[in-house]
mmCIF file with all atom_site columns, C-alpha atoms in Angstrom:
data_model
loop_
_atom_site.group_PDB
_atom_site.id
_atom_site.type_symbol
_atom_site.label_atom_id
_atom_site.label_alt_id
_atom_site.label_comp_id
_atom_site.label_asym_id
_atom_site.label_entity_id
_atom_site.label_seq_id
_atom_site.pdbx_PDB_ins_code
_atom_site.Cartn_x
_atom_site.Cartn_y
_atom_site.Cartn_z
_atom_site.occupancy
_atom_site.B_iso_or_equiv
_atom_site.pdbx_formal_charge
_atom_site.auth_seq_id
_atom_site.auth_comp_id
_atom_site.auth_asym_id
_atom_site.auth_atom_id
_atom_site.pdbx_PDB_model_num
ATOM 1   C CA . GLU A 1 1   ? 138.631 87.256  158.846 1.00 84.00 ? 17  GLU A CA 1
ATOM 2   C CA . ALA A 1 2   ? 136.260 89.600  161.043 1.00 82.00 ? 18  ALA A CA 1
ATOM 3   C CA . GLN A 1 3   ? 132.742 89.019  160.118 1.00 93.00 ? 19  GLN A CA 1
ATOM 4   C CA . VAL A 1 4   ? 129.174 88.398  161.057 1.00 97.00 ? 20  VAL A CA 1
ATOM 5   C CA . THR A 1 5   ? 127.349 86.385  159.233 1.00 97.00 ? 21  THR A CA 1
ATOM 6   C CA . GLN A 1 6   ? 123.773 85.894  158.049 1.00 97.00 ? 22  GLN A CA 1
ATOM 7   C CA . ASN A 1 7   ? 121.229 83.849  156.964 1.00 97.00 ? 23  ASN A CA 1
ATOM 8   C CA . PRO A 1 8   ? 119.207 83.806  154.502 1.00 97.00 ? 24  PRO A CA 1
ATOM 9   C CA . ARG A 1 9   ? 120.221 86.447  152.511 1.00 96.00 ? 25  ARG A CA 1
ATOM 10  C CA . TYR A 1 10  ? 116.733 86.614  150.891 1.00 96.00 ? 26  TYR A CA 1
ATOM 11  C CA . LEU A 1 11  ? 113.622 84.826  152.288 1.00 95.00 ? 27  LEU A CA 1
ATOM 12  C CA . ILE A 1 12  ? 110.117 85.191  150.508 1.00 96.00 ? 28  ILE A CA 1
ATOM 13  C CA . THR A 1 13  ? 107.348 83.349  152.992 1.00 94.00 ? 29  THR A CA 1
ATOM 14  C CA . VAL A 1 14  ? 103.792 83.440  153.445 1.00 96.00 ? 30  VAL A CA 1
ATOM 15  C CA . THR A 1 15  ? 101.973 85.327  156.236 1.00 96.00 ? 31  THR A CA 1
ATOM 16  C CA . GLY A 1 16  ? 102.108 83.034  159.509 1.00 95.00 ? 32  GLY A CA 1
ATOM 17  C CA . LYS A 1 17  ? 104.439 80.514  158.364 1.00 96.00 ? 33  LYS A CA 1
ATOM 18  C CA . LYS A 1 18  ? 107.756 80.851  161.366 1.00 96.00 ? 34  LYS A CA 1
ATOM 19  C CA . LEU A 1 19  ? 110.827 81.547  160.385 1.00 96.00 ? 35  LEU A CA 1
ATOM 20  C CA . THR A 1 20  ? 114.216 82.141  162.088 1.00 97.00 ? 36  THR A CA 1
ATOM 21  C CA . VAL A 1 21  ? 116.887 84.469  160.919 1.00 98.00 ? 37  VAL A CA 1
ATOM 22  C CA . THR A 1 22  ? 120.396 83.419  161.950 1.00 98.00 ? 38  THR A CA 1
ATOM 23  C CA . CYS A 1 23  ? 123.185 86.262  163.134 1.00 98.00 ? 39  CYS A CA 1
ATOM 24  C CA . SER A 1 24  ? 126.860 84.646  164.016 1.00 98.00 ? 40  SER A CA 1
ATOM 25  C CA . GLN A 1 25  ? 129.668 86.744  164.773 1.00 97.00 ? 41  GLN A CA 1
ATOM 26  C CA . ASN A 1 26  ? 133.030 85.254  165.736 1.00 95.00 ? 42  ASN A CA 1
ATOM 27  C CA . MET A 1 27  ? 134.507 88.563  166.932 1.00 92.00 ? 43  MET A CA 1
ATOM 28  C CA . ASN A 1 28  ? 133.918 87.425  170.653 1.00 91.00 ? 44  ASN A CA 1
ATOM 29  C CA . HIS A 1 29  ? 131.621 90.651  170.851 1.00 92.00 ? 45  HIS A CA 1
ATOM 30  C CA . GLU A 1 30  ? 129.065 90.824  173.996 1.00 91.00 ? 46  GLU A CA 1
ATOM 31  C CA . TYR A 1 31  ? 126.902 93.347  172.218 1.00 92.00 ? 47  TYR A CA 1
ATOM 32  C CA . MET A 1 32  ? 124.601 92.215  169.388 1.00 95.00 ? 48  MET A CA 1
ATOM 33  C CA . SER A 1 33  ? 121.482 93.788  167.895 1.00 96.00 ? 49  SER A CA 1
ATOM 34  C CA . TRP A 1 34  ? 118.801 93.396  164.979 1.00 98.00 ? 50  TRP A CA 1
ATOM 35  C CA . TYR A 1 35  ? 118.003 96.392  162.775 1.00 97.00 ? 51  TYR A CA 1
ATOM 36  C CA . ARG A 1 36  ? 114.815 96.194  160.029 1.00 97.00 ? 52  ARG A CA 1
ATOM 37  C CA . GLN A 1 37  ? 115.496 99.020  157.199 1.00 96.00 ? 53  GLN A CA 1
ATOM 38  C CA . ASP A 1 38  ? 112.410 100.565 155.197 1.00 95.00 ? 54  ASP A CA 1
ATOM 39  C CA . PRO A 1 39  ? 112.188 103.314 152.608 1.00 89.00 ? 55  PRO A CA 1
ATOM 40  C CA . GLY A 1 40  ? 111.916 106.738 154.227 1.00 86.00 ? 56  GLY A CA 1
ATOM 41  C CA . LEU A 1 41  ? 112.134 105.290 158.043 1.00 89.00 ? 57  LEU A CA 1
ATOM 42  C CA . GLY A 1 42  ? 116.363 104.641 158.174 1.00 89.00 ? 58  GLY A CA 1
ATOM 43  C CA . LEU A 1 43  ? 117.520 102.116 160.536 1.00 94.00 ? 59  LEU A CA 1
ATOM 44  C CA . ARG A 1 44  ? 115.453 101.071 163.207 1.00 95.00 ? 60  ARG A CA 1
ATOM 45  C CA . GLN A 1 45  ? 116.843 98.671  166.262 1.00 95.00 ? 61  GLN A CA 1
ATOM 46  C CA . ILE A 1 46  ? 114.499 95.821  166.905 1.00 97.00 ? 62  ILE A CA 1
ATOM 47  C CA . TYR A 1 47  ? 116.226 94.148  169.547 1.00 97.00 ? 63  TYR A CA 1
ATOM 48  C CA . TYR A 1 48  ? 118.944 94.356  171.238 1.00 95.00 ? 64  TYR A CA 1
ATOM 49  C CA . SER A 1 49  ? 121.090 92.128  173.217 1.00 94.00 ? 65  SER A CA 1
ATOM 50  C CA . MET A 1 50  ? 124.112 93.217  176.382 1.00 90.00 ? 66  MET A CA 1
ATOM 51  C CA . ASN A 1 51  ? 125.553 89.315  176.776 1.00 90.00 ? 67  ASN A CA 1
ATOM 52  C CA . VAL A 1 52  ? 124.718 85.732  176.948 1.00 92.00 ? 68  VAL A CA 1
ATOM 53  C CA . GLU A 1 53  ? 121.133 85.835  177.988 1.00 92.00 ? 69  GLU A CA 1
ATOM 54  C CA . VAL A 1 54  ? 120.881 89.495  178.400 1.00 92.00 ? 70  VAL A CA 1
ATOM 55  C CA . THR A 1 55  ? 118.111 90.864  175.697 1.00 96.00 ? 71  THR A CA 1
ATOM 56  C CA . ASP A 1 56  ? 116.274 94.052  175.900 1.00 95.00 ? 72  ASP A CA 1
ATOM 57  C CA . LYS A 1 57  ? 113.792 95.371  173.571 1.00 95.00 ? 73  LYS A CA 1
ATOM 58  C CA . GLY A 1 58  ? 114.981 98.380  170.882 1.00 94.00 ? 74  GLY A CA 1
ATOM 59  C CA . ASP A 1 59  ? 112.269 100.372 168.808 1.00 92.00 ? 75  ASP A CA 1
ATOM 60  C CA . VAL A 1 60  ? 110.212 98.125  167.103 1.00 95.00 ? 76  VAL A CA 1
ATOM 61  C CA . PRO A 1 61  ? 109.841 94.631  168.751 1.00 97.00 ? 77  PRO A CA 1
ATOM 62  C CA . GLU A 1 62  ? 106.503 93.964  168.046 1.00 96.00 ? 78  GLU A CA 1
ATOM 63  C CA . GLY A 1 63  ? 106.271 90.482  166.082 1.00 97.00 ? 79  GLY A CA 1
ATOM 64  C CA . TYR A 1 64  ? 109.874 89.543  167.045 1.00 98.00 ? 80  TYR A CA 1
ATOM 65  C CA . LYS A 1 65  ? 111.555 87.095  169.462 1.00 97.00 ? 81  LYS A CA 1
ATOM 66  C CA . VAL A 1 66  ? 115.152 86.944  170.038 1.00 97.00 ? 82  VAL A CA 1
ATOM 67  C CA . SER A 1 67  ? 117.236 84.734  172.208 1.00 95.00 ? 83  SER A CA 1
ATOM 68  C CA . ARG A 1 68  ? 120.792 84.500  173.046 1.00 96.00 ? 84  ARG A CA 1
ATOM 69  C CA . LYS A 1 69  ? 122.260 81.292  174.775 1.00 96.00 ? 85  LYS A CA 1
ATOM 70  C CA . GLU A 1 70  ? 125.613 81.726  173.241 1.00 96.00 ? 86  GLU A CA 1
ATOM 71  C CA . LYS A 1 71  ? 128.069 84.981  173.045 1.00 95.00 ? 87  LYS A CA 1
ATOM 72  C CA . ARG A 1 72  ? 128.654 84.419  168.887 1.00 96.00 ? 88  ARG A CA 1
ATOM 73  C CA . ASN A 1 73  ? 124.765 83.801  168.134 1.00 97.00 ? 89  ASN A CA 1
ATOM 74  C CA . PHE A 1 74  ? 121.515 85.903  167.660 1.00 98.00 ? 90  PHE A CA 1
ATOM 75  C CA . PRO A 1 75  ? 118.611 84.635  165.828 1.00 98.00 ? 91  PRO A CA 1
ATOM 76  C CA . LEU A 1 76  ? 115.830 86.899  164.914 1.00 98.00 ? 92  LEU A CA 1
ATOM 77  C CA . ILE A 1 77  ? 112.483 85.100  165.525 1.00 98.00 ? 93  ILE A CA 1
ATOM 78  C CA . LEU A 1 78  ? 109.302 85.898  163.816 1.00 97.00 ? 94  LEU A CA 1
ATOM 79  C CA . GLU A 1 79  ? 106.891 83.774  165.385 1.00 95.00 ? 95  GLU A CA 1
ATOM 80  C CA . SER A 1 80  ? 103.429 84.686  162.968 1.00 96.00 ? 96  SER A CA 1
ATOM 81  C CA . PRO A 1 81  ? 104.917 86.754  160.120 1.00 97.00 ? 97  PRO A CA 1
ATOM 82  C CA . SER A 1 82  ? 102.723 89.090  158.714 1.00 97.00 ? 98  SER A CA 1
ATOM 83  C CA . PRO A 1 83  ? 103.222 91.755  155.255 1.00 97.00 ? 99  PRO A CA 1
ATOM 84  C CA . ASN A 1 84  ? 104.587 94.650  157.262 1.00 96.00 ? 100 ASN A CA 1
ATOM 85  C CA . GLN A 1 85  ? 107.447 92.821  158.305 1.00 97.00 ? 101 GLN A CA 1
ATOM 86  C CA . THR A 1 86  ? 109.123 92.486  154.200 1.00 97.00 ? 102 THR A CA 1
ATOM 87  C CA . SER A 1 87  ? 112.075 94.290  155.163 1.00 97.00 ? 103 SER A CA 1
ATOM 88  C CA . LEU A 1 88  ? 115.716 94.516  155.037 1.00 97.00 ? 104 LEU A CA 1
ATOM 89  C CA . TYR A 1 89  ? 116.980 93.152  158.221 1.00 98.00 ? 105 TYR A CA 1
ATOM 90  C CA . PHE A 1 90  ? 120.764 93.671  159.502 1.00 98.00 ? 106 PHE A CA 1
ATOM 91  C CA . CYS A 1 91  ? 122.357 91.968  162.421 1.00 98.00 ? 107 CYS A CA 1
ATOM 92  C CA . ALA A 1 92  ? 125.018 94.065  163.923 1.00 97.00 ? 108 ALA A CA 1
ATOM 93  C CA . SER A 1 93  ? 127.838 93.244  166.812 1.00 95.00 ? 109 SER A CA 1
ATOM 94  C CA . ARG A 1 94  ? 129.798 95.994  168.759 1.00 91.00 ? 110 ARG A CA 1
ATOM 95  C CA . SER A 1 95  ? 133.296 96.414  169.234 1.00 77.00 ? 111 SER A CA 1
ATOM 96  C CA . PRO A 1 96  ? 133.696 96.556  173.317 1.00 71.00 ? 112 PRO A CA 1
ATOM 97  C CA . ARG A 1 97  ? 136.514 99.248  173.013 1.00 66.00 ? 113 ARG A CA 1
ATOM 98  C CA . VAL A 1 98  ? 136.091 102.149 174.843 1.00 54.00 ? 114 VAL A CA 1
ATOM 99  C CA . ASP A 1 99  ? 137.133 104.563 172.416 1.00 54.00 ? 115 ASP A CA 1
ATOM 100 C CA . THR A 1 100 ? 134.809 103.342 169.549 1.00 62.00 ? 116 THR A CA 1
ATOM 101 C CA . GLY A 1 101 ? 130.960 102.329 169.523 1.00 73.00 ? 117 GLY A CA 1
ATOM 102 C CA . GLU A 1 102 ? 131.425 100.655 165.836 1.00 85.00 ? 118 GLU A CA 1
ATOM 103 C CA . LEU A 1 103 ? 128.629 98.623  164.829 1.00 91.00 ? 119 LEU A CA 1
ATOM 104 C CA . PHE A 1 104 ? 130.064 95.955  162.751 1.00 93.00 ? 120 PHE A CA 1
ATOM 105 C CA . PHE A 1 105 ? 127.012 94.645  160.380 1.00 96.00 ? 121 PHE A CA 1
ATOM 106 C CA . GLY A 1 106 ? 126.158 91.370  158.838 1.00 97.00 ? 122 GLY A CA 1
ATOM 107 C CA . GLU A 1 107 ? 125.676 91.632  154.905 1.00 96.00 ? 123 GLU A CA 1
ATOM 108 C CA . GLY A 1 108 ? 121.532 92.083  155.207 1.00 97.00 ? 124 GLY A CA 1
ATOM 109 C CA . SER A 1 109 ? 118.444 89.777  154.821 1.00 97.00 ? 125 SER A CA 1
ATOM 110 C CA . ARG A 1 110 ? 116.011 90.442  152.605 1.00 97.00 ? 126 ARG A CA 1
ATOM 111 C CA . LEU A 1 111 ? 112.749 89.325  153.553 1.00 97.00 ? 127 LEU A CA 1
ATOM 112 C CA . THR A 1 112 ? 109.269 89.448  151.948 1.00 97.00 ? 128 THR A CA 1
ATOM 113 C CA . VAL A 1 113 ? 106.158 88.410  153.810 1.00 96.00 ? 129 VAL A CA 1
ATOM 114 C CA . LEU A 1 114 ? 103.318 87.230  151.087 1.00 95.00 ? 130 LEU A CA 1
ATOM 115 C CA . GLN B 2 1   ? 110.158 114.350 166.593 1.00 56.00 ? 28  GLN B CA 1
ATOM 116 C CA . LYS B 2 2   ? 112.546 111.739 165.335 1.00 64.00 ? 29  LYS B CA 1
ATOM 117 C CA . GLU B 2 3   ? 115.353 111.025 167.355 1.00 87.00 ? 30  GLU B CA 1
ATOM 118 C CA . VAL B 2 4   ? 118.264 111.781 164.639 1.00 93.00 ? 31  VAL B CA 1
ATOM 119 C CA . GLU B 2 5   ? 117.293 113.775 161.767 1.00 93.00 ? 32  GLU B CA 1
ATOM 120 C CA . GLN B 2 6   ? 119.114 114.146 157.953 1.00 92.00 ? 33  GLN B CA 1
ATOM 121 C CA . ASN B 2 7   ? 118.122 115.951 155.034 1.00 82.00 ? 34  ASN B CA 1
ATOM 122 C CA . SER B 2 8   ? 117.140 112.745 152.619 1.00 74.00 ? 35  SER B CA 1
ATOM 123 C CA . GLY B 2 9   ? 118.552 114.531 149.362 1.00 79.00 ? 36  GLY B CA 1
ATOM 124 C CA . PRO B 2 10  ? 119.609 113.621 147.085 1.00 91.00 ? 37  PRO B CA 1
ATOM 125 C CA . LEU B 2 11  ? 122.814 115.519 146.986 1.00 95.00 ? 38  LEU B CA 1
ATOM 126 C CA . SER B 2 12  ? 124.990 115.904 143.905 1.00 96.00 ? 39  SER B CA 1
ATOM 127 C CA . VAL B 2 13  ? 128.319 117.495 143.628 1.00 96.00 ? 40  VAL B CA 1
ATOM 128 C CA . PRO B 2 14  ? 130.962 117.486 140.986 1.00 97.00 ? 41  PRO B CA 1
ATOM 129 C CA . GLU B 2 15  ? 134.099 115.190 141.391 1.00 97.00 ? 42  GLU B CA 1
ATOM 130 C CA . GLY B 2 16  ? 136.855 117.316 143.183 1.00 97.00 ? 43  GLY B CA 1
ATOM 131 C CA . ALA B 2 17  ? 134.067 119.189 145.017 1.00 97.00 ? 44  ALA B CA 1
ATOM 132 C CA . ILE B 2 18  ? 133.472 119.107 149.176 1.00 97.00 ? 45  ILE B CA 1
ATOM 133 C CA . ALA B 2 19  ? 130.256 117.404 149.601 1.00 96.00 ? 46  ALA B CA 1
ATOM 134 C CA . SER B 2 20  ? 128.467 118.654 153.440 1.00 96.00 ? 47  SER B CA 1
ATOM 135 C CA . LEU B 2 21  ? 126.047 116.457 154.977 1.00 96.00 ? 48  LEU B CA 1
ATOM 136 C CA . ASN B 2 22  ? 124.280 117.290 158.083 1.00 96.00 ? 49  ASN B CA 1
ATOM 137 C CA . CYS B 2 23  ? 122.414 115.508 160.702 1.00 95.00 ? 50  CYS B CA 1
ATOM 138 C CA . THR B 2 24  ? 120.556 116.783 164.045 1.00 96.00 ? 51  THR B CA 1
ATOM 139 C CA . TYR B 2 25  ? 119.426 115.015 167.040 1.00 95.00 ? 52  TYR B CA 1
ATOM 140 C CA . SER B 2 26  ? 116.977 114.814 170.058 1.00 93.00 ? 53  SER B CA 1
ATOM 141 C CA . ASP B 2 27  ? 119.026 113.849 173.336 1.00 89.00 ? 54  ASP B CA 1
ATOM 142 C CA . ARG B 2 28  ? 120.950 116.121 174.648 1.00 89.00 ? 55  ARG B CA 1
ATOM 143 C CA . GLY B 2 29  ? 122.830 112.996 176.840 1.00 87.00 ? 56  GLY B CA 1
ATOM 144 C CA . SER B 2 30  ? 124.194 111.250 173.791 1.00 88.00 ? 57  SER B CA 1
ATOM 145 C CA . GLN B 2 31  ? 128.191 111.389 173.840 1.00 86.00 ? 58  GLN B CA 1
ATOM 146 C CA . SER B 2 32  ? 128.691 109.676 170.943 1.00 91.00 ? 59  SER B CA 1
ATOM 147 C CA . PHE B 2 33  ? 128.267 110.241 167.277 1.00 94.00 ? 60  PHE B CA 1
ATOM 148 C CA . PHE B 2 34  ? 129.023 107.901 164.069 1.00 95.00 ? 61  PHE B CA 1
ATOM 149 C CA . TRP B 2 35  ? 128.722 108.503 160.482 1.00 96.00 ? 62  TRP B CA 1
ATOM 150 C CA . TYR B 2 36  ? 127.949 105.302 158.188 1.00 97.00 ? 63  TYR B CA 1
ATOM 151 C CA . ARG B 2 37  ? 128.457 104.715 154.436 1.00 97.00 ? 64  ARG B CA 1
ATOM 152 C CA . GLN B 2 38  ? 125.894 102.721 152.738 1.00 97.00 ? 65  GLN B CA 1
ATOM 153 C CA . TYR B 2 39  ? 126.536 101.323 149.207 1.00 96.00 ? 66  TYR B CA 1
ATOM 154 C CA . SER B 2 40  ? 123.179 100.746 147.110 1.00 91.00 ? 67  SER B CA 1
ATOM 155 C CA . GLY B 2 41  ? 122.180 96.719  148.270 1.00 88.00 ? 68  GLY B CA 1
ATOM 156 C CA . LYS B 2 42  ? 125.236 96.825  150.973 1.00 94.00 ? 69  LYS B CA 1
ATOM 157 C CA . SER B 2 43  ? 125.455 96.702  155.044 1.00 96.00 ? 70  SER B CA 1
ATOM 158 C CA . PRO B 2 44  ? 126.370 100.046 156.510 1.00 96.00 ? 71  PRO B CA 1
ATOM 159 C CA . GLU B 2 45  ? 130.309 100.770 157.057 1.00 95.00 ? 72  GLU B CA 1
ATOM 160 C CA . LEU B 2 46  ? 131.552 103.065 159.613 1.00 93.00 ? 73  LEU B CA 1
ATOM 161 C CA . ILE B 2 47  ? 133.960 105.894 158.574 1.00 94.00 ? 74  ILE B CA 1
ATOM 162 C CA . MET B 2 48  ? 133.873 108.455 161.152 1.00 93.00 ? 75  MET B CA 1
ATOM 163 C CA . SER B 2 49  ? 133.029 108.303 164.668 1.00 93.00 ? 76  SER B CA 1
ATOM 164 C CA . ILE B 2 50  ? 133.508 111.580 167.241 1.00 94.00 ? 77  ILE B CA 1
ATOM 165 C CA . TYR B 2 51  ? 133.134 112.158 170.914 1.00 92.00 ? 78  TYR B CA 1
ATOM 166 C CA . SER B 2 52  ? 133.847 115.478 172.122 1.00 92.00 ? 79  SER B CA 1
ATOM 167 C CA . ASN B 2 53  ? 132.793 119.035 170.211 1.00 95.00 ? 80  ASN B CA 1
ATOM 168 C CA . GLY B 2 54  ? 134.798 120.657 167.617 1.00 95.00 ? 81  GLY B CA 1
ATOM 169 C CA . ASP B 2 55  ? 136.673 118.870 164.121 1.00 95.00 ? 82  ASP B CA 1
ATOM 170 C CA . LYS B 2 56  ? 137.733 115.168 163.789 1.00 96.00 ? 83  LYS B CA 1
ATOM 171 C CA . GLU B 2 57  ? 140.054 114.476 160.560 1.00 96.00 ? 84  GLU B CA 1
ATOM 172 C CA . ASP B 2 58  ? 140.285 111.241 158.402 1.00 95.00 ? 85  ASP B CA 1
ATOM 173 C CA . GLY B 2 59  ? 142.269 111.645 155.003 1.00 96.00 ? 86  GLY B CA 1
ATOM 174 C CA . ARG B 2 60  ? 139.063 113.000 152.917 1.00 97.00 ? 87  ARG B CA 1
ATOM 175 C CA . PHE B 2 61  ? 136.657 112.946 155.472 1.00 97.00 ? 88  PHE B CA 1
ATOM 176 C CA . THR B 2 62  ? 136.093 115.320 158.672 1.00 97.00 ? 89  THR B CA 1
ATOM 177 C CA . ALA B 2 63  ? 133.289 115.270 161.075 1.00 97.00 ? 90  ALA B CA 1
ATOM 178 C CA . GLN B 2 64  ? 132.423 118.245 163.094 1.00 97.00 ? 91  GLN B CA 1
ATOM 179 C CA . LEU B 2 65  ? 130.651 117.786 166.598 1.00 96.00 ? 92  LEU B CA 1
ATOM 180 C CA . ASN B 2 66  ? 128.142 120.572 168.227 1.00 96.00 ? 93  ASN B CA 1
ATOM 181 C CA . LYS B 2 67  ? 126.960 119.833 171.023 1.00 94.00 ? 94  LYS B CA 1
ATOM 182 C CA . ALA B 2 68  ? 125.009 123.056 172.234 1.00 94.00 ? 95  ALA B CA 1
ATOM 183 C CA . SER B 2 69  ? 123.642 123.148 169.351 1.00 94.00 ? 96  SER B CA 1
ATOM 184 C CA . GLN B 2 70  ? 122.544 119.376 168.513 1.00 95.00 ? 97  GLN B CA 1
ATOM 185 C CA . TYR B 2 71  ? 124.516 119.085 165.318 1.00 95.00 ? 98  TYR B CA 1
ATOM 186 C CA . VAL B 2 72  ? 126.617 116.761 163.286 1.00 97.00 ? 99  VAL B CA 1
ATOM 187 C CA . SER B 2 73  ? 128.274 117.271 160.236 1.00 97.00 ? 100 SER B CA 1
ATOM 188 C CA . LEU B 2 74  ? 130.548 115.474 157.244 1.00 97.00 ? 101 LEU B CA 1
ATOM 189 C CA . LEU B 2 75  ? 132.568 116.905 154.782 1.00 97.00 ? 102 LEU B CA 1
ATOM 190 C CA . ILE B 2 76  ? 133.922 115.280 152.104 1.00 97.00 ? 103 ILE B CA 1
ATOM 191 C CA . ARG B 2 77  ? 136.930 116.932 150.261 1.00 98.00 ? 104 ARG B CA 1
ATOM 192 C CA . ASP B 2 78  ? 137.914 116.369 146.749 1.00 97.00 ? 105 ASP B CA 1
ATOM 193 C CA . SER B 2 79  ? 134.585 114.021 146.472 1.00 97.00 ? 106 SER B CA 1
ATOM 194 C CA . GLN B 2 80  ? 134.678 110.850 143.953 1.00 97.00 ? 107 GLN B CA 1
ATOM 195 C CA . PRO B 2 81  ? 132.477 109.060 142.014 1.00 97.00 ? 108 PRO B CA 1
ATOM 196 C CA . SER B 2 82  ? 133.203 105.776 144.579 1.00 96.00 ? 109 SER B CA 1
ATOM 197 C CA . ASP B 2 83  ? 131.837 108.517 147.384 1.00 97.00 ? 110 ASP B CA 1
ATOM 198 C CA . SER B 2 84  ? 128.217 107.617 145.671 1.00 97.00 ? 111 SER B CA 1
ATOM 199 C CA . ALA B 2 85  ? 126.737 106.277 148.542 1.00 97.00 ? 112 ALA B CA 1
ATOM 200 C CA . THR B 2 86  ? 124.091 106.531 151.073 1.00 96.00 ? 113 THR B CA 1
ATOM 201 C CA . TYR B 2 87  ? 125.176 108.234 154.281 1.00 97.00 ? 114 TYR B CA 1
ATOM 202 C CA . LEU B 2 88  ? 123.986 107.275 157.719 1.00 96.00 ? 115 LEU B CA 1
ATOM 203 C CA . CYS B 2 89  ? 124.340 109.765 160.899 1.00 96.00 ? 116 CYS B CA 1
ATOM 204 C CA . ALA B 2 90  ? 124.144 107.131 164.340 1.00 95.00 ? 117 ALA B CA 1
ATOM 205 C CA . VAL B 2 91  ? 123.765 108.574 167.439 1.00 93.00 ? 118 VAL B CA 1
ATOM 206 C CA . GLN B 2 92  ? 124.606 106.180 170.384 1.00 90.00 ? 119 GLN B CA 1
ATOM 207 C CA . SER B 2 93  ? 122.173 106.506 173.520 1.00 85.00 ? 120 SER B CA 1
ATOM 208 C CA . ASN B 2 94  ? 123.104 107.985 176.910 1.00 80.00 ? 121 ASN B CA 1
ATOM 209 C CA . THR B 2 95  ? 123.056 104.577 178.393 1.00 79.00 ? 122 THR B CA 1
ATOM 210 C CA . GLY B 2 96  ? 125.317 102.744 175.534 1.00 79.00 ? 123 GLY B CA 1
ATOM 211 C CA . ASN B 2 97  ? 122.535 100.309 174.995 1.00 82.00 ? 124 ASN B CA 1
ATOM 212 C CA . GLN B 2 98  ? 120.625 101.966 171.896 1.00 86.00 ? 125 GLN B CA 1
ATOM 213 C CA . PHE B 2 99  ? 121.665 103.306 168.277 1.00 90.00 ? 126 PHE B CA 1
ATOM 214 C CA . TYR B 2 100 ? 119.534 105.672 167.035 1.00 92.00 ? 127 TYR B CA 1
ATOM 215 C CA . PHE B 2 101 ? 120.361 106.630 163.300 1.00 94.00 ? 128 PHE B CA 1
ATOM 216 C CA . GLY B 2 102 ? 118.950 108.906 160.489 1.00 94.00 ? 129 GLY B CA 1
ATOM 217 C CA . THR B 2 103 ? 117.399 108.453 157.245 1.00 93.00 ? 130 THR B CA 1
ATOM 218 C CA . GLY B 2 104 ? 120.374 109.030 155.698 1.00 94.00 ? 131 GLY B CA 1
ATOM 219 C CA . THR B 2 105 ? 121.506 111.167 152.767 1.00 95.00 ? 132 THR B CA 1
ATOM 220 C CA . SER B 2 106 ? 122.108 109.855 148.972 1.00 95.00 ? 133 SER B CA 1
ATOM 221 C CA . LEU B 2 107 ? 125.193 111.389 147.579 1.00 96.00 ? 134 LEU B CA 1
ATOM 222 C CA . THR B 2 108 ? 125.968 111.383 143.809 1.00 96.00 ? 135 THR B CA 1
ATOM 223 C CA . VAL B 2 109 ? 129.152 112.699 142.541 1.00 97.00 ? 136 VAL B CA 1
ATOM 224 C CA . ILE B 2 110 ? 129.332 113.252 139.392 1.00 96.00 ? 137 ILE B CA 1
ATOM 225 C CA . PRO B 2 111 ? 132.493 112.957 137.439 1.00 95.00 ? 138 PRO B CA 1
#
């Protein structure tokens, strides 16, 4: 089954404790991205990756890091989480088909930073 | 100015009616436009994409695009209670690398 898998789905942590949210896709997509979703602000892009070892900032990259060492994986790293990073996070990959830019989303990771 | 704007709603329509959702965008160079549906607590799923001016129909859904007015809409005919969800308008940047989402319109279909 084609899917994007994120872990953990739910996490409560404390300020300053480094954490990593993993994302893996099994569709051989080159493009992957991370979003955060907050009430009233919608989905905002954090980082994206066009291919292995190619990453770039989205609209809200501050406080986040990413890496893309393998095509299937695109982890999101919070080196020193703060309460304003409490949010719902989605990883997505994109079909390479030229007739669609469809994003395939993971199930989401709800992060609470105390 | 936000890249993509939608009326947040909520929008309520009776079962069987037509629901009309609207979206405007700021980047005139954008070429690709999408409507995603998001049920509460779930991830967004694509329901329509549109790339050229005019209408595109898929079952009960019709997407409309007017690039001159920088306007995208989604019509849902014969609305069903299962259509109750938040609908997200998304615009792909002209480089293709970024996607900008509206804040979503919450739709409730009343049986």
